[in-house]
mmCIF file of C-alpha atoms in Angstrom:
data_model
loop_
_atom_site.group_PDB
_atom_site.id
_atom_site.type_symbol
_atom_site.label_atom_id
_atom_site.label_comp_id
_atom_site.label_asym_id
_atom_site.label_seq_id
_atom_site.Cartn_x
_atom_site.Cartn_y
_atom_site.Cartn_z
ATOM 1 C CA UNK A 1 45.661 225.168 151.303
ATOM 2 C CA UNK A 2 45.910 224.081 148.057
ATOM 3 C CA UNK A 3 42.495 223.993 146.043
ATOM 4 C CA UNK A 4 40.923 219.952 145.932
ATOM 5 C CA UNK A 5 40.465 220.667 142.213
ATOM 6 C CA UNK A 6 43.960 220.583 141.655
ATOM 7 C CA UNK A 7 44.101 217.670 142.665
ATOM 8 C CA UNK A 8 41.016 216.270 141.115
ATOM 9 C CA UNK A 9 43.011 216.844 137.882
ATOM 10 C CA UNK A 10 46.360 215.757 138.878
ATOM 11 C CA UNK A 11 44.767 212.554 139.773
ATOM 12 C CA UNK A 12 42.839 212.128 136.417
ATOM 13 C CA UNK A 13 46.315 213.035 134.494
ATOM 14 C CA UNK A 14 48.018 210.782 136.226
ATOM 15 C CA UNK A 15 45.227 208.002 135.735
ATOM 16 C CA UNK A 16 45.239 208.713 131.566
ATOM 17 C CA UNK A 17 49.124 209.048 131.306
ATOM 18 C CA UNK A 18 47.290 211.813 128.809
ATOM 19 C CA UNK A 19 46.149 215.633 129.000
ATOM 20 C CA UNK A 20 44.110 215.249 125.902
ATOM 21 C CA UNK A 21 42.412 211.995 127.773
ATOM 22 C CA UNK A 22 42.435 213.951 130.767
ATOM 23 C CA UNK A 23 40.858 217.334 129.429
ATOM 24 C CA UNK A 24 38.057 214.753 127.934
ATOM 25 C CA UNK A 25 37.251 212.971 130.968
ATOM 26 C CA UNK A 26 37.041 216.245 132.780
ATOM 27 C CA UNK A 27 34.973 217.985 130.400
ATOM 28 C CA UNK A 28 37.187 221.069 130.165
ATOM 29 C CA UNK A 29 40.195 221.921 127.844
ATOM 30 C CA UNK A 30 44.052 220.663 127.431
ATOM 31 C CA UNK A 31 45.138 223.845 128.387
ATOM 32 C CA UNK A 32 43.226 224.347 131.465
ATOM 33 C CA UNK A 33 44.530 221.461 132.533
ATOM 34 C CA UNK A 34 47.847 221.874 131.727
ATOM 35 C CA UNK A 35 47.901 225.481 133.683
ATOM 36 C CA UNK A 36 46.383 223.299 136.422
ATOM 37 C CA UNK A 37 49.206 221.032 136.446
ATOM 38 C CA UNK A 38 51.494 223.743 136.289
ATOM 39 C CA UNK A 39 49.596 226.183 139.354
ATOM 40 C CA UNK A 40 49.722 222.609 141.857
ATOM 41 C CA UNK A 41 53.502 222.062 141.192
ATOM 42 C CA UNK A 42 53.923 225.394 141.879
ATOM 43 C CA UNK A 43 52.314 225.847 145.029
ATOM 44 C CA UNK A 44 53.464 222.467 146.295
ATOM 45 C CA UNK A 45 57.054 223.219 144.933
ATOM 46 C CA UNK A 46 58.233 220.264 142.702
ATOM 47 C CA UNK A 47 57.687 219.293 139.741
ATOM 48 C CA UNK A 48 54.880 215.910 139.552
ATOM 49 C CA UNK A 49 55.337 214.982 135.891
ATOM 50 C CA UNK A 50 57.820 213.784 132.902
ATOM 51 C CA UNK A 51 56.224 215.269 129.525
ATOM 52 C CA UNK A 52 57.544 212.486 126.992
ATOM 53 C CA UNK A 53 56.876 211.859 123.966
ATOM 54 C CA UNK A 54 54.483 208.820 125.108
ATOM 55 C CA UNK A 55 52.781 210.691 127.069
ATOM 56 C CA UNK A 56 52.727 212.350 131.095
ATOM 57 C CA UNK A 57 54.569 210.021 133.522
ATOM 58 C CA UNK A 58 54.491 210.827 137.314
ATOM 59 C CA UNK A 59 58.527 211.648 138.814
ATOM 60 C CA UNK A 60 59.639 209.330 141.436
ATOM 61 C CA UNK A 61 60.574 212.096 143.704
ATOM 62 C CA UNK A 62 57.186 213.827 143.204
ATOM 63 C CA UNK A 63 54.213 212.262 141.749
ATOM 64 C CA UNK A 64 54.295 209.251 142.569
ATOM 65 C CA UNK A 65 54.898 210.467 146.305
ATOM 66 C CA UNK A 66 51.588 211.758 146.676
ATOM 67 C CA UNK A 67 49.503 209.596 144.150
ATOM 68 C CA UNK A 68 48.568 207.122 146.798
ATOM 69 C CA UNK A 69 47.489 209.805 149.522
ATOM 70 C CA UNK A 70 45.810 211.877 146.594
ATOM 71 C CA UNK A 71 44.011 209.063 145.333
ATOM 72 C CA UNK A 72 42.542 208.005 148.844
ATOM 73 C CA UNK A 73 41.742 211.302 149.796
ATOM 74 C CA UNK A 74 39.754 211.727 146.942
ATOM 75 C CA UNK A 75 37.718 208.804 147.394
ATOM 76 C CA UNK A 76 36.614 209.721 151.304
ATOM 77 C CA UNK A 77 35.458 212.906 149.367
ATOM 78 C CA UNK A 78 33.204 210.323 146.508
ATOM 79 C CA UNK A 79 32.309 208.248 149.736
ATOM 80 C CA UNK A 80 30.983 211.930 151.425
ATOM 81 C CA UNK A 81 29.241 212.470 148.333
ATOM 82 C CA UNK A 82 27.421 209.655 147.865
ATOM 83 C CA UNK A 83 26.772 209.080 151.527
ATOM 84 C CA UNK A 84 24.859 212.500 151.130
ATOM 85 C CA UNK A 85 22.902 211.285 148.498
ATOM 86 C CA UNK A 86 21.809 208.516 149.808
ATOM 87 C CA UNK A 87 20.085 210.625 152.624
ATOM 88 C CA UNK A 88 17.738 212.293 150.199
ATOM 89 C CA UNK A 89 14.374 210.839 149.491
ATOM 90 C CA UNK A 90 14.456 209.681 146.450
ATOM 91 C CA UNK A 91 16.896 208.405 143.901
ATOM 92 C CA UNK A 92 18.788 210.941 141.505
ATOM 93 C CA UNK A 93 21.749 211.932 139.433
ATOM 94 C CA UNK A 94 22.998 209.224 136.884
ATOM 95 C CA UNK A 95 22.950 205.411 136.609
ATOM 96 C CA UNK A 96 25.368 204.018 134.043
ATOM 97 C CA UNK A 97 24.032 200.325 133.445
ATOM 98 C CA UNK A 98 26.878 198.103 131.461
ATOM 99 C CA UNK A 99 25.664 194.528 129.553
ATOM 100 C CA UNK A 100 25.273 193.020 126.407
ATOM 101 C CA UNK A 101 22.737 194.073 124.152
ATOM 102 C CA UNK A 102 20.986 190.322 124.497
ATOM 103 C CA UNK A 103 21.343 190.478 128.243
ATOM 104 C CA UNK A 104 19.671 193.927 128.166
ATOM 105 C CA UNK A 105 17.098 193.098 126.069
ATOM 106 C CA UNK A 106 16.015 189.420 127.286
ATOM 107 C CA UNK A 107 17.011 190.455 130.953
ATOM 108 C CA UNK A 108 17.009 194.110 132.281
ATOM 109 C CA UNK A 109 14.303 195.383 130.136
ATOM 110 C CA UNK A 110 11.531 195.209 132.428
ATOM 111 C CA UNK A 111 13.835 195.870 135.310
ATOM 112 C CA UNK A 112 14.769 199.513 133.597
ATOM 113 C CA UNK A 113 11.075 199.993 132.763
ATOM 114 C CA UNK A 114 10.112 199.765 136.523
ATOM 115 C CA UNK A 115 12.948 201.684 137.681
ATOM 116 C CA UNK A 116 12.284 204.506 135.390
ATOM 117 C CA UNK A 117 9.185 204.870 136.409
ATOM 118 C CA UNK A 118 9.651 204.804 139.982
ATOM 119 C CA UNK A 119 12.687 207.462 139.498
ATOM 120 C CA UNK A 120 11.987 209.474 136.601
ATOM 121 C CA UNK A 121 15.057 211.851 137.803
ATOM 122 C CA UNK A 122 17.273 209.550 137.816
ATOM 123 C CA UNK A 123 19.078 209.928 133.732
ATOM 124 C CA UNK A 124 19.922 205.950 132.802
ATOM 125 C CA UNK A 125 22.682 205.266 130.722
ATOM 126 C CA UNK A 126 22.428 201.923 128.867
ATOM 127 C CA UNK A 127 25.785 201.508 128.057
ATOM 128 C CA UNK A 128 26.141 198.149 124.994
ATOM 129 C CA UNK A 129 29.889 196.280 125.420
ATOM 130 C CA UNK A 130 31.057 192.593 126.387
ATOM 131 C CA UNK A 131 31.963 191.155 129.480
ATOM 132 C CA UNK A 132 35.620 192.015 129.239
ATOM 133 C CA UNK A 133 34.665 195.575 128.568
ATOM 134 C CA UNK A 134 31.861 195.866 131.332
ATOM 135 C CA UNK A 135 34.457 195.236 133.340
ATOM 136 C CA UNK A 136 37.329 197.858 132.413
ATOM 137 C CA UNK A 137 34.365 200.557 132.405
ATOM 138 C CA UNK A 138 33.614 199.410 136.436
ATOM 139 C CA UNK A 139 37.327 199.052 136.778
ATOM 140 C CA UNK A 140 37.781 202.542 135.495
ATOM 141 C CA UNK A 141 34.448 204.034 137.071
ATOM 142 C CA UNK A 142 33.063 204.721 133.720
ATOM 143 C CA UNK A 143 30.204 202.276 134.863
ATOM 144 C CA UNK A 144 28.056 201.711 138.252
ATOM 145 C CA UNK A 145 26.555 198.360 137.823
ATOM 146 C CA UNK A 146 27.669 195.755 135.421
ATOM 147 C CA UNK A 147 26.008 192.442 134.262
ATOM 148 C CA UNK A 148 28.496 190.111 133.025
ATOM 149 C CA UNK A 149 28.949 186.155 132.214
ATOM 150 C CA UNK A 150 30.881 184.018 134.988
ATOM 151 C CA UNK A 151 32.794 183.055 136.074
ATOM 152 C CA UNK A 152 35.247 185.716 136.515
ATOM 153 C CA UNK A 153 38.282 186.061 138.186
ATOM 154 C CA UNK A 154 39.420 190.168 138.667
ATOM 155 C CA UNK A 155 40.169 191.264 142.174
ATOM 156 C CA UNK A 156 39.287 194.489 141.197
ATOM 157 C CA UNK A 157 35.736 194.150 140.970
ATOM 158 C CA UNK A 158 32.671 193.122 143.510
ATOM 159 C CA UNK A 159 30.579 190.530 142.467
ATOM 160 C CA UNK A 160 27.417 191.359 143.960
ATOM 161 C CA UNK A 161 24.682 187.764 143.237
ATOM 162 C CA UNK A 162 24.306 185.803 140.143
ATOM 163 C CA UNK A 163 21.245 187.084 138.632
ATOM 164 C CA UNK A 164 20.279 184.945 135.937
ATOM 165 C CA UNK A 165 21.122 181.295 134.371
ATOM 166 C CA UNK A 166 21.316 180.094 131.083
ATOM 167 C CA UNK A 167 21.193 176.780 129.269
ATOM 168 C CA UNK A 168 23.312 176.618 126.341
ATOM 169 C CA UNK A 169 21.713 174.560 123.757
ATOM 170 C CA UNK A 170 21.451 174.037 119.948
ATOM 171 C CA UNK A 171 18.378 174.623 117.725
ATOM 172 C CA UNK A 172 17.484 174.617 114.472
ATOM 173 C CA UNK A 173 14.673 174.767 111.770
ATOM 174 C CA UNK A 174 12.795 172.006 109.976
ATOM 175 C CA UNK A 175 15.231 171.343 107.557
ATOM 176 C CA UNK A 176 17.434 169.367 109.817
ATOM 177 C CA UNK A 177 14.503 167.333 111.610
ATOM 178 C CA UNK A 178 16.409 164.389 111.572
ATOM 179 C CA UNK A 179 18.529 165.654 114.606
ATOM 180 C CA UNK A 180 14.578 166.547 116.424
ATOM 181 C CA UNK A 181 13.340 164.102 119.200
ATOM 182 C CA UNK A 182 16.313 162.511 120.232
ATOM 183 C CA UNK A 183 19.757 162.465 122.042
ATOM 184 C CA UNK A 184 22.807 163.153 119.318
ATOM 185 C CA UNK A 185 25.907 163.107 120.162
ATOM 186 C CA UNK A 186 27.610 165.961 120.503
ATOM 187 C CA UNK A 187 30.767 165.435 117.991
ATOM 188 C CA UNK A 188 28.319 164.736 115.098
ATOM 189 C CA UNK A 189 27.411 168.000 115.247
ATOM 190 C CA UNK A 190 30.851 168.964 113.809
ATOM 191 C CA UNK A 191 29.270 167.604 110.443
ATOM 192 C CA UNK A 192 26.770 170.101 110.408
ATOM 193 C CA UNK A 193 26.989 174.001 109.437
ATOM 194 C CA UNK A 194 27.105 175.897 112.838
ATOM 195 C CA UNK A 195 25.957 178.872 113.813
ATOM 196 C CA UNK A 196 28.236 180.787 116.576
ATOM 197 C CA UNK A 197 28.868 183.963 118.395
ATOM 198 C CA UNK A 198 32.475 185.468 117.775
ATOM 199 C CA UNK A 199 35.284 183.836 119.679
ATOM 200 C CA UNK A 200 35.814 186.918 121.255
ATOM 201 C CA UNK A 201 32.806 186.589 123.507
ATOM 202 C CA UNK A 202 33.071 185.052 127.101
ATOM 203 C CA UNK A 203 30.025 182.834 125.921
ATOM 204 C CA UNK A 204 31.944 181.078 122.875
ATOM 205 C CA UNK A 205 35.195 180.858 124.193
ATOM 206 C CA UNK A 206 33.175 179.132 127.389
ATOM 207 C CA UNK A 207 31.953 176.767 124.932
ATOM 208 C CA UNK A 208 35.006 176.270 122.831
ATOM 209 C CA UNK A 209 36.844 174.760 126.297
ATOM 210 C CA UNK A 210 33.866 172.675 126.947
ATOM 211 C CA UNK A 211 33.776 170.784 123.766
ATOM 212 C CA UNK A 212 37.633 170.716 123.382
ATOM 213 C CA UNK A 213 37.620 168.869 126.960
ATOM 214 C CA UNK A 214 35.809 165.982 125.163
ATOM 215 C CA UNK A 215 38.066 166.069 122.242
ATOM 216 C CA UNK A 216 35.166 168.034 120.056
ATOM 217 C CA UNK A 217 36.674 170.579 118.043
ATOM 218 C CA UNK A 218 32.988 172.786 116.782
ATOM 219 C CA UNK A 219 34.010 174.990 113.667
ATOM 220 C CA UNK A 220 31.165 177.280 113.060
ATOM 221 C CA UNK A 221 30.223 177.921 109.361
ATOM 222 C CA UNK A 222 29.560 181.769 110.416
ATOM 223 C CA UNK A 223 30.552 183.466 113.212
ATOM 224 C CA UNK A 224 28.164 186.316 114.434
ATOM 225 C CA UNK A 225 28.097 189.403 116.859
ATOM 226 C CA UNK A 226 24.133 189.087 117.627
ATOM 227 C CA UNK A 227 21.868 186.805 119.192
ATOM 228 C CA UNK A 228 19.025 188.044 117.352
ATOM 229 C CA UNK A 229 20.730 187.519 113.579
ATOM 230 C CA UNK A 230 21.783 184.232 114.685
ATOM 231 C CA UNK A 231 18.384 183.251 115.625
ATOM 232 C CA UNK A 232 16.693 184.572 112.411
ATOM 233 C CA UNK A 233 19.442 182.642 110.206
ATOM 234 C CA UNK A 234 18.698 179.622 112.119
ATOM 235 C CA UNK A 235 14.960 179.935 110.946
ATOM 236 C CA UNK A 236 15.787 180.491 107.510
ATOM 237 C CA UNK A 237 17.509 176.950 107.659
ATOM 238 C CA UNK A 238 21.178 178.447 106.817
ATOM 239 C CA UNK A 239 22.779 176.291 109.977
ATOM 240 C CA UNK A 240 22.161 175.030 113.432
ATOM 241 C CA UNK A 241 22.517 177.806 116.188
ATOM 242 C CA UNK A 242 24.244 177.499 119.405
ATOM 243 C CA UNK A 243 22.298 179.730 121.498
ATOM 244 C CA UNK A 244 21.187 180.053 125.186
ATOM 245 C CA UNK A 245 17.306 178.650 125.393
ATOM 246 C CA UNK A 246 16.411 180.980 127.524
ATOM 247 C CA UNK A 247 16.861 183.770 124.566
ATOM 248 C CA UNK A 248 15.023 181.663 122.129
ATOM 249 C CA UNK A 249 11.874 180.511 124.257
ATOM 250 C CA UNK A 250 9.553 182.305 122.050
ATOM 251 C CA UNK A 251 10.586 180.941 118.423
ATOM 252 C CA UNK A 252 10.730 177.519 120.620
ATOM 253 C CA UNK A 253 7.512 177.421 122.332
ATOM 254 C CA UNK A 254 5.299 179.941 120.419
ATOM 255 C CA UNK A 255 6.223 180.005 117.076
ATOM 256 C CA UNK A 256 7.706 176.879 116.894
ATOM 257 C CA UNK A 257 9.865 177.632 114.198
ATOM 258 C CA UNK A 258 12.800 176.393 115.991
ATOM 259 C CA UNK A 259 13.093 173.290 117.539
ATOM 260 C CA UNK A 260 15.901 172.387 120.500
ATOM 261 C CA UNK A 261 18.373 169.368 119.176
ATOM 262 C CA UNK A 262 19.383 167.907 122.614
ATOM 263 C CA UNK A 263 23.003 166.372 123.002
ATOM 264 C CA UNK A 264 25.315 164.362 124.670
ATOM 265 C CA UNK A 265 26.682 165.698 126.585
ATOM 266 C CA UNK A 266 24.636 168.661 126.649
ATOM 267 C CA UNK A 267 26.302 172.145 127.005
ATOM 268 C CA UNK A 268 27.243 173.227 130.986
ATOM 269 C CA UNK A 269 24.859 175.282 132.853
ATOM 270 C CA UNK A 270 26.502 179.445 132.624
ATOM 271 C CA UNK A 271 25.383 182.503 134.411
ATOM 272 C CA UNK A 272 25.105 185.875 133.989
ATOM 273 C CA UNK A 273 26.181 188.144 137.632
ATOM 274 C CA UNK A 274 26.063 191.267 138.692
ATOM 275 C CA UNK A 275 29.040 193.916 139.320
ATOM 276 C CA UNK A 276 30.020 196.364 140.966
ATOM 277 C CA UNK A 277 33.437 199.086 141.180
ATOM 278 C CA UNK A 278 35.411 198.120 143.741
ATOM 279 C CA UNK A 279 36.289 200.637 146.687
ATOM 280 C CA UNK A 280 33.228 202.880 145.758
ATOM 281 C CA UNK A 281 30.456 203.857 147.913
ATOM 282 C CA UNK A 282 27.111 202.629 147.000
ATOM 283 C CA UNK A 283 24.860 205.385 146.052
ATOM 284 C CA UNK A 284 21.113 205.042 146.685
ATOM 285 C CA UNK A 285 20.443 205.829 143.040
ATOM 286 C CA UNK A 286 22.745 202.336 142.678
ATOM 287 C CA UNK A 287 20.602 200.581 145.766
ATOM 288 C CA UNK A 288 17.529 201.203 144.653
ATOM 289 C CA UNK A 289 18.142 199.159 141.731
ATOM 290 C CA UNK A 290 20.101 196.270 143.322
ATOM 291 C CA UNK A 291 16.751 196.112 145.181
ATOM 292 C CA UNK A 292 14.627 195.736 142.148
ATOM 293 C CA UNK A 293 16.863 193.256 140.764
ATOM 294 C CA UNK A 294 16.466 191.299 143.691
ATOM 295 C CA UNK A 295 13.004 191.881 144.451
ATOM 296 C CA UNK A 296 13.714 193.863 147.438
ATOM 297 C CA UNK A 297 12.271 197.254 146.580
ATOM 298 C CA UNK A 298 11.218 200.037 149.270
ATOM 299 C CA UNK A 299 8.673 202.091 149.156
#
């Protein structure tokens, strides 16, 4: 029988089109993977791979025979895995957590604090990226639970629950109190220096289509990558931030440096869900924080 290794790296090769990418994923080196390609084709007679110049492509008489059955073979072996795991009493191993750095930091913060504590073994992995990028790590099991904006539409993923809303709103500092204590409409604000995320981000491109469905057309004077800087410009009086309320409900209700401008029509209602890779087992190191999240957590 031909050793499941083997096949473990066949599999990865023919997932990264790439023995360098494949050598990385696997932690060991291109050409220990290449004599591993080289031992399964002999043993199973045929040759699996094209070596182009873009890269390794699987042959239609060979690879891409057995890719399927490989591929589901090796996940009954993940689901074995995990379903051993879960039997032990506590959680362990890694948990690779994928979301913004505002998300993280207004949302799962406590969340990680309790779970660390309750599973010191368990080695968290706070991984920083987008939406769009949360997703491709879950897609490509780089990542076991994702936190992402919705809606989304990829077959390839589970959306577990929506775990938190947010209010898109606009506030600003004292120098543009005439906007303070009153409904504006919404297009006026086009007159005013903005203060955005990058259209790049599920959140402005969401508010982009919003306004352009109303015929408003919002140009921001600067376009930033953080929540946080965007909030601390705002302050300083440089423009008029759009920004979720629920990440600014400290400078709103404490310091009071910033104060909400409310429109018409005001900004839809967005939330932030939780994700999971498809087709993959759910560990109980995975579980037991789904059950924090939801304020289900066992003893």
């Amino acid at each position: 029988m031909v050793n499941l290794e083997l096949y473990r790296v066949f599999y990865t090769v023919a997932k990264c089109g790439s023995l360098t990418k494949a050598a990385e994923e696997l932690y060991i080196s291109q050409p220990a993977v290449s004599q591993a390609i080289k031992q399964l084709e002999n043993q199973l007679g045929g040759q699996l791979f094209n070596r182009t110049h873009k890269g390794m492509e699987l042959t239609e008489s060979g690879g891409k025979q057995i890719f399927k059955t490989v591929e589901e073979a090796l996940k009954l072996f993940e689901q074995a895995e995990n379903k051993y795991a879960e039997m032990k009493d506590g959680a362990t191993g890694v948990l690779r957590i994928c979301a913004s750095d505002t998300v993280s930091t207004h949302f799962l913060l406590p969340y990680v604090k309790k779970y660390h504590e309750k599973f010191p073994d368990v080695n968290l992995v706070l991984q920083n990226c987008t939406s769009s990028e949360t997703i491709e790590l879950l897609k490509n099991k780089k990542g076991d639970i994702g936190f992402v904006n919705l809606p989304i539409d990829d077959s390839d993923i589970n959306l577990s629950n929506v775990v938190m809303h947010l209010h898109d709103t606009f506030v600003a500092s004292e120098k543009f109190s005439e906007l303070f204590g009153k409904e504006i409409d919404l297009k006026r604000l086009q007159d005013y220096p903005l203060l955005m995320l990058e259209l790049s981000t599920a959140t402005r491109q969401a508010i982009v289509s919003f306004a352009h469905s109303h015929g408003i057309h919002l140009h921001p004077e600067i376009e930033l990558a953080s929540l946080e800087l965007m909030a601390s410009l705002a302050k300083n009086g440089i423009g008029i931030a759009c920004i979720p309320k629920e990440f600014v409900t400290h400078e709103l209700n404490e310091e009071k440096s910033l104060t909400e401008i409310k429109t018409v029509p005001s900004l839809p209602t967005r939330a932030i869900g939780l994700a999971l890779p498809k087709n993959v087992a759910m560990s109980k190191t995975v579980k037991e924080f789904i059950n924090l999240i939801n304020g289900k957590e066992t003893d």
